[in-house]
Each structure stands twice: as C-alpha cells, then as structure tokens.
Amino acid sequence: MTVNAGESLWEKNPLHLKSFSNCLQLKAWARDFLPHNTAEKQWGAQVLLKQSRPSVTVSGSSASMACQVSAKTIVHWYKQHPGEPPKRILYVSGQSPVFDDSSDTWRFQVRQHPTESLYALTIDYLTPRDSGTYYCAYCGYYNKVFGSGTKLIVSGKLHSRPANFEILQKEHKNQIMYVCLIEKFYPDVIRVTWTDKGNKIVEGDNIVKGDAWKPTKEDKYSISSWLTVPAEKKDENYYCNYEHETGKESVTKQGI
C-alpha cells in the first residue's frame, strides 16, 4: 500500500492497520513505506486526548467512559490496577476493535460517534474486578501518549457532589494565601485547578494541592488546595475549579 504526500494514512486504508499490534511495528512500517516526511506528519503532530469524567461509580451491570480525540488516529484503551503497569485491552483502527485477549470481546465494546472524534468504551456484566483506571492512548512519534484516565468504581455506594465549596484567605506580611476547601464528596477522585480572570490555569510552586482525606467516622472525602500570591495582587481575581463525576463548579475569592 502506498500513501501520497499529504494524504491521510487512516483514510487510505484504516483496516490494514489492524495487522500492527504495537506502536513500534506501526512506525517501522511507516518509515519503510510512506513517502518522505509523511510519516513525520502522521505521528509528529500532537493529538489531544480528553477524558472529561475523572471517575465513574456504578452499582449496575454496565458502565461507559468516553475519550475525545482532536485528530484522526488509532485509539488504544488500557486498564490499570493500583501498583501495576497499565495493560492494554484493545485498540481501534477503522470500525472494529482489535482485542489483546479474545476472552474480552463479549464484554467490551467501543462505539465511535458518527460525526465527532469521540470513542466510548462500554463494559458489560460488571464485577468488582473491573474496578481500576481506564486510559485512552495513541502512538506519538516517539512514545505512547495517554489521556488523564477515568477511574471505574464498581460499588453499591452512590456518588455525591461536594456539600461545601469555598475559598478562605489569610494575609501574612507581603503575601496572601487562598485556601480552596472542598468537603464531603464521593468518590475521592477529583481534579482541582486554579485559574485567573482570563481563565488561564495558574501553575507553579505557589500552588500546593493536598490529598483527599476522610474523617474516621465518615464515608465521604474532603480536599484542599492552596494558592499563594504577592500582597500587591490582592485585587486580582482568582478562581478555584473542580471536576468531579457529579459535575464541575468554580468559585472566586471575591466577596470573602
């Protein structure tokens, strides 16, 4: 098979790619058979993966999690247990998934959105052994790139949104510390970020994020994050944001 410069490898013959079991084999084939610079274009461009739900808590017989992809590519799905490396379940090239273990074919399905680059992994006949973190991934030019992951929790306990969400502040000498407090949520998987008034994520050594913790006699979690800024920036707006499987919210330090 030949692919002309500027032509999409995936559109040319996506089903042909099922014969490649890993990224190294696929890229080795590309170096040998694609025209000059085409392989670099196919794998050099950055593909963004977005797994919007940090966790999924279910007590029923099936669960689904999605991965949004910014460009056409082969999508891999991995499962990871705590303390173990991720293990690939399948990959999708064309319309049908290719499984690493044939015994998974009757429980795992991947559905692609007809008009969007969105891949939904569905697991049927759930058992507690299916609990773990599931990652979508693609082959970058030099390595495999993973999404942020979605933790699947198979449990009889229902999820619950945070009962309290606020920013506290304390001024000390020439600095101001903002403490974002998020209390009483389940499960413990939550993403916390700080943004400025332009909705730009604030990063650096001036941010400290604690681990989720649970009081001894409670079954819900709390977490806090600290942002420290110079006192001369006290009139600037900063926002604390969280993403939980129950939804997203933001709060500003204004009005405190």
PDB file of C-alpha atoms in Angstrom:
ATOM      1  CA  MET A   1       0.000   0.000   0.000  1.00  0.00           C
ATOM      2  CA  THR A   2       1.301   3.472  -0.852  1.00  0.00           C
ATOM      3  CA  VAL A   3       0.199   6.785   0.594  1.00  0.00           C
ATOM      4  CA  ASN A   4       0.803  10.014  -1.272  1.00  0.00           C
ATOM      5  CA  ALA A   5       2.276  13.037   0.479  1.00  0.00           C
ATOM      6  CA  GLY A   6      -0.458  14.972   2.265  1.00  0.00           C
ATOM      7  CA  GLU A   7      -2.869  12.023   2.153  1.00  0.00           C
ATOM      8  CA  SER A   8      -4.242  10.653   5.420  1.00  0.00           C
ATOM      9  CA  LEU A   9      -2.904   7.246   6.381  1.00  0.00           C
ATOM     10  CA  TRP A  10      -6.144   6.467   8.209  1.00  0.00           C
ATOM     11  CA  GLU A  11      -8.411   7.412   5.294  1.00  0.00           C
ATOM     12  CA  LYS A  12      -6.323   5.443   2.800  1.00  0.00           C
ATOM     13  CA  ASN A  13      -6.978   2.074   4.371  1.00  0.00           C
ATOM     14  CA  PRO A  14      -7.638   2.055   8.127  1.00  0.00           C
ATOM     15  CA  LEU A  15      -8.475  -1.667   8.233  1.00  0.00           C
ATOM     16  CA  HIS A  16      -4.962  -2.506   7.032  1.00  0.00           C
ATOM     17  CA  LEU A  17      -3.600  -1.155  10.312  1.00  0.00           C
ATOM     18  CA  LYS A  18      -5.179  -3.986  12.296  1.00  0.00           C
ATOM     19  CA  SER A  19      -2.146  -6.105  11.486  1.00  0.00           C
ATOM     20  CA  PHE A  20       0.077  -3.930  13.708  1.00  0.00           C
ATOM     21  CA  SER A  21      -0.020  -4.957  17.359  1.00  0.00           C
ATOM     22  CA  ASN A  22       2.003  -2.065  18.796  1.00  0.00           C
ATOM     23  CA  CYS A  23       3.336   1.419  18.092  1.00  0.00           C
ATOM     24  CA  LEU A  24       6.848   0.276  17.212  1.00  0.00           C
ATOM     25  CA  GLN A  25       5.615  -2.056  14.468  1.00  0.00           C
ATOM     26  CA  LEU A  26       3.347   0.619  13.057  1.00  0.00           C
ATOM     27  CA  LYS A  27       6.068   3.276  12.954  1.00  0.00           C
ATOM     28  CA  ALA A  28       8.592   0.831  11.480  1.00  0.00           C
ATOM     29  CA  TRP A  29       6.151   0.156   8.653  1.00  0.00           C
ATOM     30  CA  ALA A  30       5.633   3.904   8.166  1.00  0.00           C
ATOM     31  CA  ARG A  31       9.361   4.574   7.851  1.00  0.00           C
ATOM     32  CA  ASP A  32       9.675   1.886   5.169  1.00  0.00           C
ATOM     33  CA  PHE A  33       6.593   2.582   3.074  1.00  0.00           C
ATOM     34  CA  LEU A  34       5.424   6.178   3.493  1.00  0.00           C
ATOM     35  CA  PRO A  35       6.795   8.949   1.235  1.00  0.00           C
ATOM     36  CA  HIS A  36       9.396  11.380   2.543  1.00  0.00           C
ATOM     37  CA  ASN A  37       8.160  13.480   5.512  1.00  0.00           C
ATOM     38  CA  THR A  38       4.721  11.846   5.503  1.00  0.00           C
ATOM     39  CA  ALA A  39       5.499   9.615   8.489  1.00  0.00           C
ATOM     40  CA  GLU A  40       6.723  12.667  10.395  1.00  0.00           C
ATOM     41  CA  LYS A  41       3.457  14.455   9.630  1.00  0.00           C
ATOM     42  CA  GLN A  42       1.318  11.468  10.623  1.00  0.00           C
ATOM     43  CA  TRP A  43       2.971  10.986  14.028  1.00  0.00           C
ATOM     44  CA  GLY A  44       4.707  14.304  14.642  1.00  0.00           C
ATOM     45  CA  ALA A  45       1.510  16.312  15.041  1.00  0.00           C
ATOM     46  CA  GLN A  46       0.212  16.433  18.586  1.00  0.00           C
ATOM     47  CA  VAL A  47      -3.124  14.736  19.207  1.00  0.00           C
ATOM     48  CA  LEU A  48      -5.075  15.886  22.253  1.00  0.00           C
ATOM     49  CA  LEU A  49      -6.927  13.299  24.327  1.00  0.00           C
ATOM     50  CA  LYS A  50      -9.677  14.381  26.703  1.00  0.00           C
ATOM     51  CA  GLN A  51     -11.288  12.088  29.241  1.00  0.00           C
ATOM     52  CA  SER A  52     -13.722  14.531  30.789  1.00  0.00           C
ATOM     53  CA  ARG A  53     -15.026  12.317  33.606  1.00  0.00           C
ATOM     54  CA  PRO A  54     -12.401  11.698  36.297  1.00  0.00           C
ATOM     55  CA  SER A  55     -14.358   8.732  37.649  1.00  0.00           C
ATOM     56  CA  VAL A  56     -17.469   6.604  37.132  1.00  0.00           C
ATOM     57  CA  THR A  57     -19.219   4.959  40.082  1.00  0.00           C
ATOM     58  CA  VAL A  58     -21.713   2.222  39.228  1.00  0.00           C
ATOM     59  CA  SER A  59     -23.685  -0.433  41.042  1.00  0.00           C
ATOM     60  CA  GLY A  60     -25.360  -1.879  37.946  1.00  0.00           C
ATOM     61  CA  SER A  61     -24.279  -4.303  35.247  1.00  0.00           C
ATOM     62  CA  SER A  62     -22.597  -1.934  32.761  1.00  0.00           C
ATOM     63  CA  ALA A  63     -20.500   1.233  32.611  1.00  0.00           C
ATOM     64  CA  SER A  64     -19.306   3.599  29.883  1.00  0.00           C
ATOM     65  CA  MET A  65     -16.470   6.111  29.664  1.00  0.00           C
ATOM     66  CA  ALA A  66     -15.521   8.399  26.794  1.00  0.00           C
ATOM     67  CA  CYS A  67     -12.379   9.724  25.146  1.00  0.00           C
ATOM     68  CA  GLN A  68     -12.424  12.741  22.838  1.00  0.00           C
ATOM     69  CA  VAL A  69      -9.633  12.857  20.254  1.00  0.00           C
ATOM     70  CA  SER A  70      -8.586  16.050  18.461  1.00  0.00           C
ATOM     71  CA  ALA A  71      -7.470  14.306  15.247  1.00  0.00           C
ATOM     72  CA  LYS A  72      -7.944  11.020  13.451  1.00  0.00           C
ATOM     73  CA  THR A  73      -5.676   8.329  14.888  1.00  0.00           C
ATOM     74  CA  ILE A  74      -5.625   4.776  16.218  1.00  0.00           C
ATOM     75  CA  VAL A  75      -7.100   4.807  19.730  1.00  0.00           C
ATOM     76  CA  HIS A  76      -5.915   2.322  22.359  1.00  0.00           C
ATOM     77  CA  TRP A  77      -7.674   1.541  25.654  1.00  0.00           C
ATOM     78  CA  TYR A  78      -5.742   0.458  28.756  1.00  0.00           C
ATOM     79  CA  LYS A  79      -6.724  -0.653  32.247  1.00  0.00           C
ATOM     80  CA  GLN A  80      -4.553  -0.114  35.329  1.00  0.00           C
ATOM     81  CA  HIS A  81      -4.832  -1.598  38.802  1.00  0.00           C
ATOM     82  CA  PRO A  82      -3.135   0.228  41.719  1.00  0.00           C
ATOM     83  CA  GLY A  83       0.565  -0.598  41.895  1.00  0.00           C
ATOM     84  CA  GLU A  84       0.600  -2.265  38.461  1.00  0.00           C
ATOM     85  CA  PRO A  85       1.532  -1.024  34.971  1.00  0.00           C
ATOM     86  CA  PRO A  86      -1.300  -0.283  32.516  1.00  0.00           C
ATOM     87  CA  LYS A  87      -2.423  -3.283  30.461  1.00  0.00           C
ATOM     88  CA  ARG A  88      -3.897  -2.814  27.014  1.00  0.00           C
ATOM     89  CA  ILE A  89      -7.395  -4.155  26.410  1.00  0.00           C
ATOM     90  CA  LEU A  90      -7.884  -3.231  22.762  1.00  0.00           C
ATOM     91  CA  TYR A  91      -7.211  -0.716  20.026  1.00  0.00           C
ATOM     92  CA  VAL A  92      -9.479   0.716  17.348  1.00  0.00           C
ATOM     93  CA  SER A  93      -8.471   1.196  13.716  1.00  0.00           C
ATOM     94  CA  GLY A  94     -11.358   1.579  11.336  1.00  0.00           C
ATOM     95  CA  GLN A  95     -14.755   0.398  12.536  1.00  0.00           C
ATOM     96  CA  SER A  96     -13.918  -2.643  14.666  1.00  0.00           C
ATOM     97  CA  PRO A  97     -11.826  -3.019  17.842  1.00  0.00           C
ATOM     98  CA  VAL A  98      -8.891  -5.425  17.976  1.00  0.00           C
ATOM     99  CA  PHE A  99      -8.550  -7.203  21.334  1.00  0.00           C
ATOM    100  CA  ASP A 100      -5.348  -8.301  23.024  1.00  0.00           C
ATOM    101  CA  ASP A 101      -7.300 -11.052  24.809  1.00  0.00           C
ATOM    102  CA  SER A 102     -10.079 -12.715  22.816  1.00  0.00           C
ATOM    103  CA  SER A 103     -11.971 -13.524  26.032  1.00  0.00           C
ATOM    104  CA  ASP A 104     -12.758  -9.795  26.411  1.00  0.00           C
ATOM    105  CA  THR A 105     -14.690  -9.487  23.153  1.00  0.00           C
ATOM    106  CA  TRP A 106     -18.089 -10.342  24.630  1.00  0.00           C
ATOM    107  CA  ARG A 107     -17.921  -7.794  27.473  1.00  0.00           C
ATOM    108  CA  PHE A 108     -16.075  -4.797  25.981  1.00  0.00           C
ATOM    109  CA  GLN A 109     -17.405  -2.592  23.193  1.00  0.00           C
ATOM    110  CA  VAL A 110     -16.147   0.623  21.614  1.00  0.00           C
ATOM    111  CA  ARG A 111     -18.555   2.971  19.882  1.00  0.00           C
ATOM    112  CA  GLN A 112     -17.374   5.880  17.771  1.00  0.00           C
ATOM    113  CA  HIS A 113     -19.558   8.966  17.448  1.00  0.00           C
ATOM    114  CA  PRO A 114     -20.774   9.307  13.830  1.00  0.00           C
ATOM    115  CA  THR A 115     -19.741  12.966  13.457  1.00  0.00           C
ATOM    116  CA  GLU A 116     -17.224  13.604  16.260  1.00  0.00           C
ATOM    117  CA  SER A 117     -13.873  12.062  17.200  1.00  0.00           C
ATOM    118  CA  LEU A 118     -15.372  10.569  20.342  1.00  0.00           C
ATOM    119  CA  TYR A 119     -14.779   6.979  21.418  1.00  0.00           C
ATOM    120  CA  ALA A 120     -16.920   5.419  24.161  1.00  0.00           C
ATOM    121  CA  LEU A 121     -15.732   2.274  25.925  1.00  0.00           C
ATOM    122  CA  THR A 122     -18.571   0.183  27.393  1.00  0.00           C
ATOM    123  CA  ILE A 123     -18.103  -2.735  29.777  1.00  0.00           C
ATOM    124  CA  ASP A 124     -20.983  -5.169  30.340  1.00  0.00           C
ATOM    125  CA  TYR A 125     -21.574  -7.771  33.062  1.00  0.00           C
ATOM    126  CA  LEU A 126     -19.505  -5.819  35.579  1.00  0.00           C
ATOM    127  CA  THR A 127     -17.809  -7.395  38.567  1.00  0.00           C
ATOM    128  CA  PRO A 128     -15.663  -5.751  41.290  1.00  0.00           C
ATOM    129  CA  ARG A 129     -12.594  -7.000  39.379  1.00  0.00           C
ATOM    130  CA  ASP A 130     -13.393  -4.448  36.658  1.00  0.00           C
ATOM    131  CA  SER A 131     -12.617  -1.611  39.072  1.00  0.00           C
ATOM    132  CA  GLY A 132      -9.499   0.305  38.037  1.00  0.00           C
ATOM    133  CA  THR A 133      -8.382   3.302  35.991  1.00  0.00           C
ATOM    134  CA  TYR A 134      -9.028   3.218  32.246  1.00  0.00           C
ATOM    135  CA  TYR A 135      -6.876   5.255  29.860  1.00  0.00           C
ATOM    136  CA  CYS A 136      -7.237   6.015  26.188  1.00  0.00           C
ATOM    137  CA  ALA A 137      -3.945   6.453  24.328  1.00  0.00           C
ATOM    138  CA  TYR A 138      -2.390   6.933  20.903  1.00  0.00           C
ATOM    139  CA  CYS A 139       1.029   6.386  19.356  1.00  0.00           C
ATOM    140  CA  GLY A 140       3.042   9.593  19.350  1.00  0.00           C
ATOM    141  CA  TYR A 141       6.117   9.848  17.144  1.00  0.00           C
ATOM    142  CA  TYR A 142       8.478   8.890  19.973  1.00  0.00           C
ATOM    143  CA  ASN A 143       6.240   7.299  22.597  1.00  0.00           C
ATOM    144  CA  LYS A 144       2.684   6.392  23.530  1.00  0.00           C
ATOM    145  CA  VAL A 145       0.609   9.298  24.868  1.00  0.00           C
ATOM    146  CA  PHE A 146      -2.083   8.636  27.485  1.00  0.00           C
ATOM    147  CA  GLY A 147      -5.209  10.537  28.456  1.00  0.00           C
ATOM    148  CA  SER A 148      -5.840  11.678  32.025  1.00  0.00           C
ATOM    149  CA  GLY A 149      -7.726   8.478  32.863  1.00  0.00           C
ATOM    150  CA  THR A 150     -11.166   7.612  34.215  1.00  0.00           C
ATOM    151  CA  LYS A 151     -11.402   5.585  37.417  1.00  0.00           C
ATOM    152  CA  LEU A 152     -14.137   2.951  37.388  1.00  0.00           C
ATOM    153  CA  ILE A 153     -15.548   2.125  40.820  1.00  0.00           C
ATOM    154  CA  VAL A 154     -17.887  -0.861  40.997  1.00  0.00           C
ATOM    155  CA  SER A 155     -19.707  -0.310  44.263  1.00  0.00           C
ATOM    156  CA  GLY A 156     -23.126  -0.282  45.837  1.00  0.00           C
ATOM    157  CA  LYS A 157     -22.435   3.226  47.147  1.00  0.00           C
ATOM    158  CA  LEU A 158     -23.790   6.134  45.094  1.00  0.00           C
ATOM    159  CA  HIS A 159     -21.720   9.179  44.185  1.00  0.00           C
ATOM    160  CA  SER A 160     -22.399  12.501  45.913  1.00  0.00           C
ATOM    161  CA  ARG A 161     -21.396  16.046  44.995  1.00  0.00           C
ATOM    162  CA  PRO A 162     -19.415  18.243  47.423  1.00  0.00           C
ATOM    163  CA  ALA A 163     -21.543  19.571  50.262  1.00  0.00           C
ATOM    164  CA  ASN A 164     -19.334  22.639  50.751  1.00  0.00           C
ATOM    165  CA  PHE A 165     -17.097  24.569  48.330  1.00  0.00           C
ATOM    166  CA  GLU A 166     -15.434  27.823  49.368  1.00  0.00           C
ATOM    167  CA  ILE A 167     -12.246  29.886  49.356  1.00  0.00           C
ATOM    168  CA  LEU A 168     -10.733  31.144  52.598  1.00  0.00           C
ATOM    169  CA  GLN A 169      -7.962  33.711  52.684  1.00  0.00           C
ATOM    170  CA  LYS A 170      -5.227  34.838  55.028  1.00  0.00           C
ATOM    171  CA  GLU A 171      -2.779  37.702  54.632  1.00  0.00           C
ATOM    172  CA  HIS A 172       0.659  37.387  56.172  1.00  0.00           C
ATOM    173  CA  LYS A 173       3.312  40.085  55.734  1.00  0.00           C
ATOM    174  CA  ASN A 174       3.723  40.580  51.975  1.00  0.00           C
ATOM    175  CA  GLN A 175       1.755  37.523  50.820  1.00  0.00           C
ATOM    176  CA  ILE A 176      -1.849  36.366  50.580  1.00  0.00           C
ATOM    177  CA  MET A 177      -2.786  32.710  50.873  1.00  0.00           C
ATOM    178  CA  TYR A 178      -6.048  31.468  49.376  1.00  0.00           C
ATOM    179  CA  VAL A 179      -7.295  28.100  50.591  1.00  0.00           C
ATOM    180  CA  CYS A 180      -9.804  26.275  48.407  1.00  0.00           C
ATOM    181  CA  LEU A 181     -11.812  23.891  50.579  1.00  0.00           C
ATOM    182  CA  ILE A 182     -13.992  21.173  49.014  1.00  0.00           C
ATOM    183  CA  GLU A 183     -15.833  18.986  51.506  1.00  0.00           C
ATOM    184  CA  LYS A 184     -17.876  15.796  51.763  1.00  0.00           C
ATOM    185  CA  PHE A 185     -17.900  14.231  48.293  1.00  0.00           C
ATOM    186  CA  TYR A 186     -17.753  10.669  46.966  1.00  0.00           C
ATOM    187  CA  PRO A 187     -15.817   9.087  45.360  1.00  0.00           C
ATOM    188  CA  ASP A 188     -12.424  10.548  46.217  1.00  0.00           C
ATOM    189  CA  VAL A 189     -11.377  11.195  42.586  1.00  0.00           C
ATOM    190  CA  ILE A 190     -11.458  14.940  41.899  1.00  0.00           C
ATOM    191  CA  ARG A 191      -9.478  17.399  39.751  1.00  0.00           C
ATOM    192  CA  VAL A 192      -8.735  20.799  41.280  1.00  0.00           C
ATOM    193  CA  THR A 193      -7.246  23.756  39.372  1.00  0.00           C
ATOM    194  CA  TRP A 194      -6.725  27.490  39.886  1.00  0.00           C
ATOM    195  CA  THR A 195      -7.401  29.998  37.105  1.00  0.00           C
ATOM    196  CA  ASP A 196      -7.067  33.768  36.760  1.00  0.00           C
ATOM    197  CA  LYS A 197      -9.638  36.250  35.448  1.00  0.00           C
ATOM    198  CA  GLY A 198      -8.650  35.358  31.875  1.00  0.00           C
ATOM    199  CA  ASN A 199      -9.470  31.695  32.554  1.00  0.00           C
ATOM    200  CA  LYS A 200      -5.785  30.813  32.263  1.00  0.00           C
ATOM    201  CA  ILE A 201      -4.625  27.978  34.501  1.00  0.00           C
ATOM    202  CA  VAL A 202      -2.307  29.178  37.253  1.00  0.00           C
ATOM    203  CA  GLU A 203       0.663  26.852  37.732  1.00  0.00           C
ATOM    204  CA  GLY A 204       3.907  26.902  39.677  1.00  0.00           C
ATOM    205  CA  ASP A 205       5.470  26.460  43.082  1.00  0.00           C
ATOM    206  CA  ASN A 206       2.931  28.849  44.615  1.00  0.00           C
ATOM    207  CA  ILE A 207       0.242  26.137  44.429  1.00  0.00           C
ATOM    208  CA  VAL A 208       0.019  23.215  46.841  1.00  0.00           C
ATOM    209  CA  LYS A 209      -2.634  20.528  46.485  1.00  0.00           C
ATOM    210  CA  GLY A 210      -3.363  18.178  49.345  1.00  0.00           C
ATOM    211  CA  ASP A 211      -4.589  14.601  49.060  1.00  0.00           C
ATOM    212  CA  ALA A 212      -8.233  13.720  49.535  1.00  0.00           C
ATOM    213  CA  TRP A 213      -8.863  12.671  53.126  1.00  0.00           C
ATOM    214  CA  LYS A 214     -11.738  11.077  55.004  1.00  0.00           C
ATOM    215  CA  PRO A 215     -12.647  11.549  58.678  1.00  0.00           C
ATOM    216  CA  THR A 216     -12.642   8.319  60.661  1.00  0.00           C
ATOM    217  CA  LYS A 217     -16.400   8.126  61.172  1.00  0.00           C
ATOM    218  CA  GLU A 218     -17.473   9.373  57.728  1.00  0.00           C
ATOM    219  CA  ASP A 219     -17.670   7.766  54.295  1.00  0.00           C
ATOM    220  CA  LYS A 220     -17.146  10.977  52.294  1.00  0.00           C
ATOM    221  CA  TYR A 221     -13.967  12.809  51.369  1.00  0.00           C
ATOM    222  CA  SER A 222     -12.595  16.340  51.558  1.00  0.00           C
ATOM    223  CA  ILE A 223      -9.658  18.072  49.878  1.00  0.00           C
ATOM    224  CA  SER A 224      -7.938  21.451  49.949  1.00  0.00           C
ATOM    225  CA  SER A 225      -5.620  23.406  47.667  1.00  0.00           C
ATOM    226  CA  TRP A 226      -3.515  26.477  48.497  1.00  0.00           C
ATOM    227  CA  LEU A 227      -2.607  29.394  46.233  1.00  0.00           C
ATOM    228  CA  THR A 228      -0.078  31.980  47.461  1.00  0.00           C
ATOM    229  CA  VAL A 229       0.302  35.338  45.667  1.00  0.00           C
ATOM    230  CA  PRO A 230       2.127  38.620  46.428  1.00  0.00           C
ATOM    231  CA  ALA A 231       0.097  41.071  48.504  1.00  0.00           C
ATOM    232  CA  GLU A 232       0.115  43.627  45.662  1.00  0.00           C
ATOM    233  CA  LYS A 233      -2.110  41.234  43.665  1.00  0.00           C
ATOM    234  CA  LYS A 234      -4.870  41.203  46.271  1.00  0.00           C
ATOM    235  CA  ASP A 235      -7.284  42.994  43.910  1.00  0.00           C
ATOM    236  CA  GLU A 236      -6.890  40.390  41.166  1.00  0.00           C
ATOM    237  CA  ASN A 237      -9.477  37.654  40.797  1.00  0.00           C
ATOM    238  CA  TYR A 238      -8.546  34.011  41.181  1.00  0.00           C
ATOM    239  CA  TYR A 239     -10.874  31.062  40.775  1.00  0.00           C
ATOM    240  CA  CYS A 240     -10.789  27.596  42.256  1.00  0.00           C
ATOM    241  CA  ASN A 241     -12.318  24.957  39.985  1.00  0.00           C
ATOM    242  CA  TYR A 242     -13.138  21.313  40.492  1.00  0.00           C
ATOM    243  CA  GLU A 243     -14.161  18.471  38.192  1.00  0.00           C
ATOM    244  CA  HIS A 244     -15.939  15.545  39.804  1.00  0.00           C
ATOM    245  CA  GLU A 245     -18.125  12.860  38.298  1.00  0.00           C
ATOM    246  CA  THR A 246     -21.112  14.727  39.751  1.00  0.00           C
ATOM    247  CA  GLY A 247     -20.234  17.877  37.772  1.00  0.00           C
ATOM    248  CA  LYS A 248     -17.992  20.948  37.550  1.00  0.00           C
ATOM    249  CA  GLU A 249     -18.001  24.132  39.610  1.00  0.00           C
ATOM    250  CA  SER A 250     -15.948  27.292  40.112  1.00  0.00           C
ATOM    251  CA  VAL A 251     -15.750  29.768  42.963  1.00  0.00           C
ATOM    252  CA  THR A 252     -13.886  33.078  43.177  1.00  0.00           C
ATOM    253  CA  LYS A 253     -12.219  34.724  46.144  1.00  0.00           C
ATOM    254  CA  GLN A 254     -14.383  37.807  45.561  1.00  0.00           C
ATOM    255  CA  GLY A 255     -16.790  38.599  48.350  1.00  0.00           C
ATOM    256  CA  ILE A 256     -14.780  36.870  51.055  1.00  0.00           C
TER     257      ILE A 256
END
